[in-house]
Amino acid sequence: MRIVVAEDLYLLRDGMVRLLESFGHEVVATAATGPETLDALLKLRPDVSVVDVRMPPTQSDEGLRAALAARREVPGLPVLILSQHVEQLYARELLADGSGGIGYLLKDSVFDAGQFVDALGRVAGGGTAMDPAVIAKLLAGGTTNRRLDRLSEREHSVLGLMAEGLSNQAIARRLFLSDSAISKYTTSLFGKLGITDDDNSNRRVLAVLAYLNDG
Amino acid sequence: MGRMVSWCAEAGRGFWRACVVMVVSMLVPAVWGAAVALTVWWGNPWAGMAPFVFACLGTFALSRPVCQVFRGLVRRWTGTVVPAGYREAGPVTRMSTGYWWNGVSYARTAEEAREDQELRNRWTDPATWRDLRFTAIVPVTAGLVAAVPAAGLVVAGVGFARATPVAALGLVVAVAAAPYAWRPVVPVTVRFLGASPSMRLADRVDELTAQRADTTIAQAAEIRRIERDLHDGAQARLVALGMSLATAEKLMDTDPGQAKTLLREARAGATTSLAELRDLVRGISPPVLTERGLVDAVRAMALDSPLSVTVEAGAPPRLDPPIESAVYFGVAELLTNAAKHAHATAVRISLAHDGAALVAEVEDDGRGGAGVRPGGGLEGLRRRLAVFDGTLEISSPADGPTLARMMVPCESS
């Protein structure tokens, strides 16, 4: 994959490049500020980019803004936002345009390099990768939502993993269940939530999150 | 008809108030009148010395109560608060010799020391001289005017007894003046008993000193907390991490399985210390507040809250970071209170800037009964806002709902 890495701290940028190259990916450019990031994204159109939220010159949410601006220009441009903290507010902004290819993970997630690169691949393929912390908060915040209360505990955890962006097979592996059991759960929880089923994992996540946004 | 009745009620109340003002303002002149009368009655100018001395002492003793009564009356009738601003007496302490020290002199008993101090205080307090000036001014200004209705009534009474037409005139004057005669007392009191610039300055200095002390203490406590959290948490974990890595390095060749376990543990430790640092940072300055400002930070807080929270806010101007931070943590505290103490289910937060002040309101549907108590959380919040000359108002009847209103004067930048 052709990847752009946008991160202002040299140590982290360097480490990220080395990590990605060790998995056989090509880092086509690095950026250290918001404007540089936007430039690189629009000029190089990488397969996926890894972007830090907070960057110079303002040390505010420059990276996030650059990613959102780039996606306005090129809808569906795959971006994985990597941040020191995850916020529901930002997650909602990222998902708001409804096109896939979005990830939002804590920087800690690079500790499990295999899973991190998996997530990156998912985002590059038009899927999503949401941090479990965000998903947990989204689901917890929806407790006032009646329809969510109807889900069984197992369906709840399947919904959570689905919202993180995992496929049925991956969910099955995580929960130590068979694929067919998972598709049974997903069918029943879609029914309970009133969402028409679709094989595209990206649309499933967006449906879930859109539903939670409504609630 | 209704207007007639209300006018009569107004006249009656005015008459009563005028009488009160007249009596109180004439107390000191009455003392002097008595002294002069005594002197005249005795017929010997030298005998006037004693009544003169007594009148002086009487004036001195009466001035403060009279002024306090006027302050009370004005506050009761018009709601205008005229601060007293008398000097407070300092503490009286017992020395090792057994004598009592009041800051200036020794006395045999605590009571003597206190009395001595009080007298000294009365003598040196600028407020005493202001009171004396007021007792001299008020009889000829407010006192004379207040006497008009009563005088009119007396004239009417005497006139009727002698059956002269002056009686009707007196009655008219009394009735016409009744609703208005007491009013001059308000401007006179405000003008001559109101706080002098130096008094106001002294109050402000006291207030600022107290605020500075609060801020310093709060800051020191915060720094200690951060230091402790770093020392016991992240730092210790990083040391453990280093040790695990060193051990793993050593075991790599001899026992790869064990080394792998250690490496996995080390990774978990790094994750935990990151989480701790994140919480710590959030407690010092929430990331969204830094990145986006107050309104989005409050929106993010609302999303994270277990309650159903609605946020109303217009296009937000960025304010000074310390003010944003104070208001943010204020809203956070009120939101926590709503969940924890008020058992609320829904909360409405509104943020508005009216050009001169930032107004933040937090209203819940809980059981109410919240109040600012000494040492309580709301008292702490009030103090933190006071540093910016901000205010906190709480309206929380026993059955709810609770409405908290924070107002911080600030120019938007």
XYZ file of C-alpha atoms in Angstrom:
628
model
C 0.000 0.000 0.000
C 1.109 3.604 -0.608
C 0.836 5.410 2.692
C 1.205 9.029 3.888
C 2.218 9.510 7.535
C 1.298 12.850 9.144
C 2.707 13.315 12.630
C 4.570 16.277 14.085
C 6.774 14.449 16.594
C 9.872 13.150 14.840
C 10.290 10.075 17.059
C 6.745 8.878 16.481
C 6.834 9.674 12.767
C 10.073 7.791 12.334
C 8.820 4.823 14.356
C 5.590 4.708 12.383
C 7.459 4.718 9.060
C 9.728 1.921 10.239
C 6.775 -0.113 11.520
C 4.867 0.236 8.240
C 7.918 -0.573 6.140
C 8.603 -3.663 8.231
C 5.158 -4.882 7.152
C 6.117 -4.311 3.517
C 4.206 -1.107 2.878
C 5.539 1.947 1.090
C 5.507 5.313 2.846
C 5.279 7.787 -0.023
C 5.407 10.968 2.060
C 5.495 12.286 5.583
C 3.996 15.538 6.840
C 4.558 17.486 10.048
C 1.929 20.230 9.826
C -1.720 20.568 8.872
C -1.173 22.335 5.531
C 1.567 19.845 4.547
C -0.829 17.002 5.308
C -3.587 18.468 3.164
C -1.114 19.036 0.325
C 0.251 15.499 0.468
C -3.202 13.926 0.632
C -4.546 15.869 -2.339
C -1.431 15.561 -4.529
C -0.429 11.958 -3.861
C -3.886 10.394 -3.249
C -2.338 7.582 -1.148
C -4.085 4.258 -0.606
C -4.372 5.228 3.031
C -2.900 7.844 5.358
C -2.164 7.883 9.081
C -2.907 11.335 10.542
C -2.378 12.746 14.038
C -5.138 15.032 15.336
C -3.004 17.692 16.978
C -0.399 19.328 14.785
C 1.350 22.639 14.187
C 1.026 25.492 13.453
C -1.854 25.969 15.912
C -1.314 22.775 17.949
C -5.073 22.340 17.890
C -7.009 19.883 15.701
C -5.119 20.761 12.482
C -4.681 17.116 11.440
C -8.365 16.337 11.843
C -9.313 19.444 9.877
C -6.866 18.565 7.101
C -8.304 15.048 6.869
C -11.881 16.341 6.769
C -10.964 18.950 4.140
C -9.221 16.344 1.992
C -12.243 14.049 2.205
C -14.533 16.889 1.183
C -12.356 17.303 -1.898
C -11.953 13.570 -2.577
C -14.934 11.710 -1.078
C -13.998 8.418 0.501
C -10.247 9.147 0.599
C -9.100 6.586 3.193
C -7.747 8.226 6.368
C -6.847 6.648 9.658
C -6.815 9.229 12.462
C -4.430 8.319 15.246
C -4.688 10.337 18.422
C -3.481 10.513 21.989
C -7.146 10.617 23.063
C -10.395 9.568 21.394
C -13.545 11.657 21.553
C -17.061 10.793 20.508
C -17.397 14.304 19.118
C -14.578 13.743 16.615
C -15.786 10.236 15.795
C -19.187 11.627 14.852
C -17.620 14.331 12.693
C -15.525 11.753 10.864
C -18.457 9.463 10.214
C -20.849 12.263 9.323
C -20.234 12.173 5.549
C -21.379 8.578 5.406
C -18.669 7.350 3.037
C -16.338 4.652 4.306
C -12.586 4.514 4.543
C -12.389 6.048 7.976
C -10.489 4.999 11.036
C -10.125 6.623 14.438
C -7.817 4.892 16.873
C -5.847 5.621 20.008
C -2.098 5.800 19.525
C -1.839 2.868 21.942
C -3.266 0.657 19.240
C 0.125 0.530 17.474
C 1.362 -1.587 20.392
C -0.367 -4.513 18.733
C 1.285 -3.967 15.387
C -0.499 -6.852 13.663
C -3.963 -5.631 14.565
C -3.005 -2.065 13.765
C -1.866 -2.945 10.245
C -5.031 -5.037 9.824
C -7.115 -1.989 10.741
C -5.118 0.117 8.312
C -5.841 -2.395 5.579
C -9.554 -2.312 6.427
C -9.619 1.469 6.119
C -7.706 1.334 2.815
C -10.327 -1.093 1.544
C -13.142 1.371 2.274
C -14.053 -0.134 5.647
C -13.866 1.435 9.092
C -11.734 1.027 12.184
C -13.128 2.630 15.303
C -11.456 2.540 18.680
C -13.199 0.244 21.171
C -13.139 3.124 23.696
C -15.258 5.263 21.380
C -17.621 2.429 20.601
C -18.045 1.592 24.285
C -18.957 5.213 24.979
C -21.311 5.359 22.016
C -23.099 2.239 23.197
C -23.155 3.377 26.835
C -24.455 6.802 25.824
C -27.326 5.105 24.028
C -28.793 3.608 27.191
C -31.627 6.105 27.061
C -32.433 4.546 23.718
C -35.237 2.036 24.107
C -34.488 -0.018 21.015
C -30.952 -0.707 22.214
C -32.285 -2.122 25.488
C -33.993 -4.910 23.596
C -30.658 -6.396 22.540
C -29.351 -9.390 24.433
C -25.912 -9.193 26.003
C -24.370 -11.237 23.205
C -26.013 -9.099 20.537
C -24.689 -6.034 22.311
C -21.106 -7.257 22.119
C -21.551 -8.283 18.468
C -22.877 -4.782 17.736
C -19.858 -3.275 19.476
C -17.365 -5.290 17.438
C -19.283 -4.611 14.287
C -19.117 -0.904 14.988
C -15.359 -1.185 15.411
C -15.334 -2.311 11.799
C -14.754 -6.054 12.109
C -16.134 -8.513 9.584
C -18.326 -11.445 10.640
C -15.353 -13.806 10.429
C -13.239 -11.541 12.634
C -16.061 -11.181 15.169
C -16.444 -14.935 15.251
C -12.732 -15.315 15.983
C -12.872 -12.695 18.753
C -15.896 -14.226 20.464
C -14.852 -17.844 19.854
C -18.089 -18.582 18.004
C -18.856 -19.991 14.557
C -19.454 -17.741 11.551
C -23.010 -18.974 11.255
C -23.751 -18.075 14.891
C -22.502 -14.548 14.250
C -24.637 -14.104 11.161
C -27.621 -15.307 13.210
C -26.891 -12.667 15.838
C -26.366 -9.925 13.278
C -29.613 -10.777 11.499
C -31.573 -10.710 14.741
C -30.011 -7.474 15.983
C -30.580 -5.781 12.644
C -34.175 -6.874 12.918
C -34.465 -5.452 16.415
C -32.868 -2.206 15.341
C -34.932 -2.009 12.181
C -31.970 -1.873 9.796
C -32.033 -3.758 6.515
C -29.139 -6.215 6.333
C -26.279 -5.705 3.936
C -23.069 -7.683 3.421
C -20.968 -4.562 3.171
C -19.348 -4.194 6.583
C -18.804 -0.469 6.061
C -22.475 0.228 5.560
C -23.299 -1.876 8.585
C -21.105 0.264 10.787
C -22.492 3.461 9.376
C -25.998 2.202 9.932
C -25.177 1.393 13.539
C -23.507 4.724 14.165
C -26.170 6.681 12.342
C -28.729 4.919 14.464
C -26.817 5.778 17.627
C -26.516 9.380 16.490
C -30.281 9.542 16.152
C -30.746 8.174 19.640
C -62.223 53.277 43.191
C -59.338 50.855 43.303
C -56.911 53.669 42.601
C -58.445 55.671 45.404
C -57.948 52.808 47.851
C -54.359 52.175 46.788
C -53.614 55.904 47.023
C -55.042 55.967 50.548
C -52.933 52.946 51.493
C -49.888 54.654 50.018
C -50.656 57.849 51.959
C -51.144 55.931 55.188
C -47.887 54.025 54.757
C -46.081 57.229 53.790
C -47.419 58.999 56.840
C -46.236 56.220 59.121
C -42.797 56.140 57.483
C -42.492 59.941 57.689
C -43.247 59.767 61.397
C -40.592 57.092 61.934
C -38.003 59.117 59.997
C -38.907 62.244 61.937
C -38.642 60.571 65.350
C -35.335 58.823 64.635
C -33.704 61.847 63.023
C -34.802 64.128 65.864
C -33.306 61.949 68.635
C -29.984 63.770 68.707
C -31.492 67.273 68.342
C -33.824 66.300 71.184
C -30.832 65.578 73.430
C -29.376 69.004 72.593
C -32.772 70.628 73.058
C -33.016 69.085 76.502
C -29.517 70.319 77.395
C -30.334 73.879 76.324
C -33.651 73.770 78.124
C -31.927 72.640 81.345
C -29.382 75.424 81.080
C -32.072 78.028 80.497
C -34.141 76.646 83.342
C -31.182 76.794 85.754
C -30.505 80.339 84.587
C -26.764 80.132 85.263
C -24.543 79.894 82.146
C -21.842 77.961 84.073
C -24.360 75.311 85.063
C -24.746 74.635 81.314
C -21.378 72.890 81.308
C -22.775 69.603 82.645
C -25.719 69.336 80.187
C -23.325 70.278 77.368
C -20.957 67.438 78.271
C -23.871 65.015 78.557
C -25.254 66.130 75.174
C -21.845 65.525 73.571
C -21.609 62.050 75.098
C -25.220 61.340 74.110
C -24.543 62.362 70.503
C -21.461 60.174 70.409
C -23.367 57.193 71.855
C -26.459 57.678 69.683
C -24.777 58.339 66.341
C -24.031 54.750 65.466
C -27.414 53.216 66.433
C -29.227 56.044 64.628
C -27.220 55.440 61.472
C -27.804 51.704 61.701
C -31.555 52.323 62.026
C -31.493 54.508 58.911
C -29.586 51.870 56.976
C -32.118 49.279 58.101
C -35.080 51.467 57.163
C -33.740 52.248 53.706
C -33.010 48.595 53.073
C -36.481 47.547 54.239
C -38.378 50.197 52.322
C -36.475 50.387 49.058
C -34.182 47.370 49.002
C -31.160 49.629 48.618
C -28.326 48.179 50.668
C -26.010 50.737 52.250
C -23.035 48.820 53.674
C -22.063 49.735 57.230
C -18.312 49.332 56.768
C -17.367 49.683 60.421
C -13.923 48.590 61.445
C -13.903 45.102 62.916
C -12.364 44.626 66.349
C -9.227 42.483 66.336
C -8.727 39.438 68.531
C -7.941 39.725 72.241
C -5.230 37.322 73.378
C -3.993 36.240 76.767
C -0.280 36.746 77.337
C 1.939 34.460 79.399
C 1.919 37.106 82.141
C -1.820 36.577 82.534
C -2.669 39.997 81.131
C -4.769 40.495 78.052
C -3.394 42.133 74.949
C -5.723 43.776 72.437
C -3.167 44.861 69.901
C -2.457 48.219 71.512
C -2.514 47.911 75.265
C -2.628 45.438 78.165
C -5.588 44.974 80.491
C -6.227 42.920 83.582
C -9.258 41.061 82.176
C -10.406 40.105 78.730
C -13.463 42.271 79.120
C -11.456 45.363 79.938
C -9.178 44.712 76.999
C -12.154 44.377 74.696
C -13.822 47.522 76.014
C -10.637 49.494 75.653
C -10.224 48.227 72.113
C -13.804 49.030 71.219
C -13.497 52.577 72.471
C -10.241 53.041 70.599
C -11.844 51.587 67.503
C -14.806 53.925 67.759
C -12.486 56.883 68.131
C -10.173 56.076 65.236
C -12.727 54.588 62.832
C -13.417 57.031 59.989
C -16.934 55.609 59.909
C -17.604 57.194 63.317
C -16.942 60.672 61.963
C -19.077 59.927 58.964
C -21.890 58.868 61.320
C -21.563 62.077 63.341
C -21.712 64.163 60.192
C -24.821 62.259 59.141
C -26.572 62.780 62.486
C -25.949 66.498 62.076
C -27.217 66.601 58.502
C -30.228 64.323 58.658
C -32.467 66.405 60.991
C -32.295 69.480 58.744
C -32.768 67.569 55.511
C -34.813 64.388 55.723
C -36.025 65.114 59.262
C -37.606 68.484 58.459
C -39.327 67.201 55.333
C -40.575 64.121 57.167
C -42.044 66.390 59.827
C -44.369 68.115 57.319
C -47.313 65.647 57.432
C -47.213 65.403 61.213
C -46.973 69.186 61.518
C -49.887 69.564 59.118
C -51.941 67.229 61.261
C -51.060 69.144 64.438
C -52.026 72.414 62.779
C -55.279 70.851 61.658
C -55.988 69.598 65.180
C -55.288 72.956 66.780
C -57.260 74.708 63.996
C -60.332 72.557 64.509
C -60.183 73.143 68.250
C -60.264 76.904 67.637
C -62.516 76.562 64.574
C -60.278 78.626 62.249
C -59.915 77.974 58.452
C -56.196 77.176 58.974
C -57.410 73.718 59.987
C -58.438 72.782 56.448
C -55.101 74.016 55.091
C -53.191 71.892 57.605
C -55.216 68.831 56.695
C -54.602 69.338 52.984
C -50.871 69.751 53.531
C -50.734 66.648 55.733
C -52.596 64.434 53.258
C -50.840 65.761 50.156
C -47.355 65.423 51.674
C -47.915 62.025 53.330
C -46.875 59.701 50.416
C -43.747 61.726 49.616
C -42.437 63.163 52.850
C -40.351 60.138 53.853
C -38.607 59.817 50.522
C -35.736 62.317 50.938
C -34.284 59.963 53.524
C -33.185 57.573 50.768
C -30.891 59.903 48.772
C -29.608 61.507 51.976
C -28.680 58.113 53.463
C -27.120 56.837 50.274
C -25.137 60.038 49.752
C -23.871 60.576 53.293
C -23.726 57.021 54.685
C -22.724 55.256 51.483
C -19.321 53.664 51.128
C -16.551 56.163 50.596
C -14.020 55.398 47.839
C -11.425 54.439 50.415
C -13.879 52.071 52.099
C -14.717 50.468 48.787
C -11.028 50.181 48.013
C -10.361 48.519 51.344
C -13.179 46.027 50.717
C -11.831 45.247 47.288
C -8.324 44.708 48.668
C -9.704 42.305 51.283
C -11.630 40.432 48.623
C -8.623 40.176 46.326
C -6.374 39.043 49.152
C -8.796 36.272 50.018
C -9.051 35.263 46.357
C -5.304 35.222 45.943
C -4.968 33.009 48.983
C -7.627 30.640 47.600
C -5.971 30.495 44.208
C -2.522 29.863 45.606
C -3.776 27.071 47.824
C -5.772 25.490 45.009
C -2.819 25.676 42.637
C -0.416 24.198 45.149
C -2.841 21.329 45.829
C -3.241 20.719 42.108
C 0.502 20.625 41.516
C 0.923 18.210 44.435
C -1.785 15.974 42.973
C -0.127 15.941 39.557
C 3.275 15.220 41.044
C 1.878 12.358 43.143
C -0.021 10.868 40.211
C 3.062 10.958 38.012
C 5.318 9.614 40.729
C 3.096 6.733 41.828
C 1.650 5.980 38.428
C 3.367 6.541 35.130
C 6.912 6.899 36.480
C 6.730 3.688 38.505
C 5.230 1.849 35.565
C 7.949 3.012 33.204
C 10.596 1.786 35.641
C 8.856 -1.597 35.804
C 8.668 -1.580 32.014
C 12.406 -0.979 31.763
C 13.064 -3.811 34.184
C 10.838 -6.232 32.266
C 12.607 -5.320 29.026
C 16.022 -5.811 30.619
C 14.990 -9.194 31.970
C 13.464 -10.210 28.645
C 16.695 -9.240 26.881
C 18.601 -11.474 29.254
C 16.177 -14.393 28.852
C 15.899 -14.058 25.062
C 18.497 -16.754 24.375
C 18.002 -19.070 27.329
C 14.216 -19.056 27.719
C 12.426 -17.471 24.715
C 8.985 -18.459 26.041
C 9.482 -16.612 29.309
C 10.980 -13.644 27.432
C 7.913 -13.452 25.219
C 5.617 -13.428 28.264
C 7.655 -10.615 29.791
C 7.497 -8.612 26.566
C 3.732 -9.008 26.449
C 3.505 -7.832 30.048
C 5.721 -4.889 29.229
C 3.398 -3.898 26.411
C 0.391 -4.109 28.711
C 2.234 -1.935 31.237
C 2.955 0.669 28.575
C -0.727 0.710 27.586
C -1.786 1.195 31.189
C 0.647 4.032 31.813
C -0.545 5.729 28.640
C -4.127 5.463 29.876
C -3.091 6.940 33.230
C -1.269 9.818 31.594
C -4.299 10.434 29.405
C -6.585 10.690 32.442
C -4.091 12.987 34.118
C -3.933 15.269 31.087
C -7.703 15.286 30.890
C -7.858 16.396 34.532
C -5.450 19.262 33.909
C -6.739 20.440 30.562
C -9.223 18.424 28.522
C -7.809 17.919 24.990
C -10.967 19.068 23.220
C -10.898 22.295 25.238
C -7.384 22.971 24.003
C -8.160 21.998 20.438
C -11.621 23.405 19.941
C -12.545 25.730 22.776
C -15.306 25.819 25.327
C -18.420 25.037 23.299
C -17.101 21.898 21.630
C -15.517 20.763 24.869
C -18.892 21.056 26.600
C -20.514 19.210 23.670
C -17.955 16.426 24.036
C -18.646 16.313 27.757
C -22.371 16.056 27.067
C -21.764 13.096 24.740
C -19.753 11.304 27.405
C -22.301 11.937 30.156
C -24.580 9.074 31.213
C -27.439 11.604 31.418
C -29.400 12.886 28.484
C -27.771 16.268 27.992
C -28.731 18.975 25.519
C -26.345 21.804 24.783
C -27.523 25.158 23.502
C -24.770 27.447 22.311
C -24.408 30.008 19.593
C -21.363 30.574 17.431
C -18.687 30.659 20.096
C -16.032 33.332 20.398
C -12.741 32.052 21.814
C -12.198 33.436 25.294
C -9.150 33.644 27.514
C -8.005 30.056 28.203
C -8.145 30.412 32.017
C -11.761 31.573 31.823
C -12.680 28.805 29.405
C -11.058 26.301 31.698
C -12.818 27.620 34.813
C -16.228 27.568 33.129
C -15.572 24.120 31.626
C -14.698 22.576 34.972
C -17.629 24.442 36.534
C -20.032 22.884 34.043
C -18.369 19.498 34.621
C -18.886 19.809 38.370
C -22.517 20.865 37.999
C -23.126 17.972 35.612
C -21.586 15.543 38.091
C -23.748 17.002 40.851
C -26.855 16.579 38.706
C -26.074 12.895 38.253
C -24.744 12.134 41.717
C -26.737 14.256 44.146
C -29.844 15.385 42.288
C -30.496 12.003 40.598
C -31.445 13.855 37.465
C -32.131 12.169 34.131
C -32.057 15.145 31.776
C -29.850 18.220 31.806
C -29.921 21.366 29.714
C -26.702 23.328 29.323
C -26.697 26.722 27.687
C -23.714 28.879 26.888
C -24.141 32.462 25.780
C -21.982 35.530 25.466
C -23.761 38.840 25.698
C -20.785 40.985 24.755
C -19.726 41.744 28.315
C -20.063 38.430 30.108
C -20.094 34.709 29.484
C -23.239 33.132 30.920
C -23.381 29.381 31.420
C -26.532 27.739 32.729
C -26.952 24.161 33.840
C -30.498 23.059 34.570
C -31.494 19.553 35.612
C -34.752 17.795 36.386
C -33.472 16.332 39.650
C -34.750 16.575 43.196
C -33.169 19.943 44.014
C -32.076 21.084 47.449
C -28.595 22.112 46.310
C -26.978 25.046 48.049
C -23.693 26.815 48.576
C -22.401 25.514 51.893
C -19.093 26.435 53.527
C -16.506 23.890 52.467
C -18.878 22.352 49.914
C -18.244 21.789 46.227
C -20.400 24.700 45.117
C -18.586 27.023 47.509
C -15.320 25.936 45.884
C -16.791 26.583 42.449
C -18.010 30.022 43.519
C -14.521 30.869 44.734
C -12.873 29.686 41.548
C -15.211 31.871 39.540
C -14.668 34.787 41.914
C -11.028 34.863 40.825
C -12.339 36.189 37.502
C -14.972 38.361 39.213
C -17.463 35.737 38.140
C -20.595 34.798 40.047
C -22.553 31.627 40.720
C -26.290 31.679 41.370
C -28.145 28.573 42.421
C -31.878 28.184 42.391
C -32.760 24.817 43.832
C -36.079 24.381 45.636
C -36.491 21.177 47.660
C -38.369 19.298 44.922
C -36.205 20.606 42.090
C -35.455 21.529 39.452
C -31.978 22.931 40.032
C -30.819 25.827 37.916
C -27.213 26.955 38.283
C -26.074 30.087 36.535
C -22.411 31.025 36.158
C -21.530 34.459 34.903
C -17.990 35.569 34.147
C -17.364 39.062 32.808
C -15.060 38.900 29.800
C -14.468 40.465 26.436
C -14.488 38.010 23.562
C -11.246 37.949 21.640
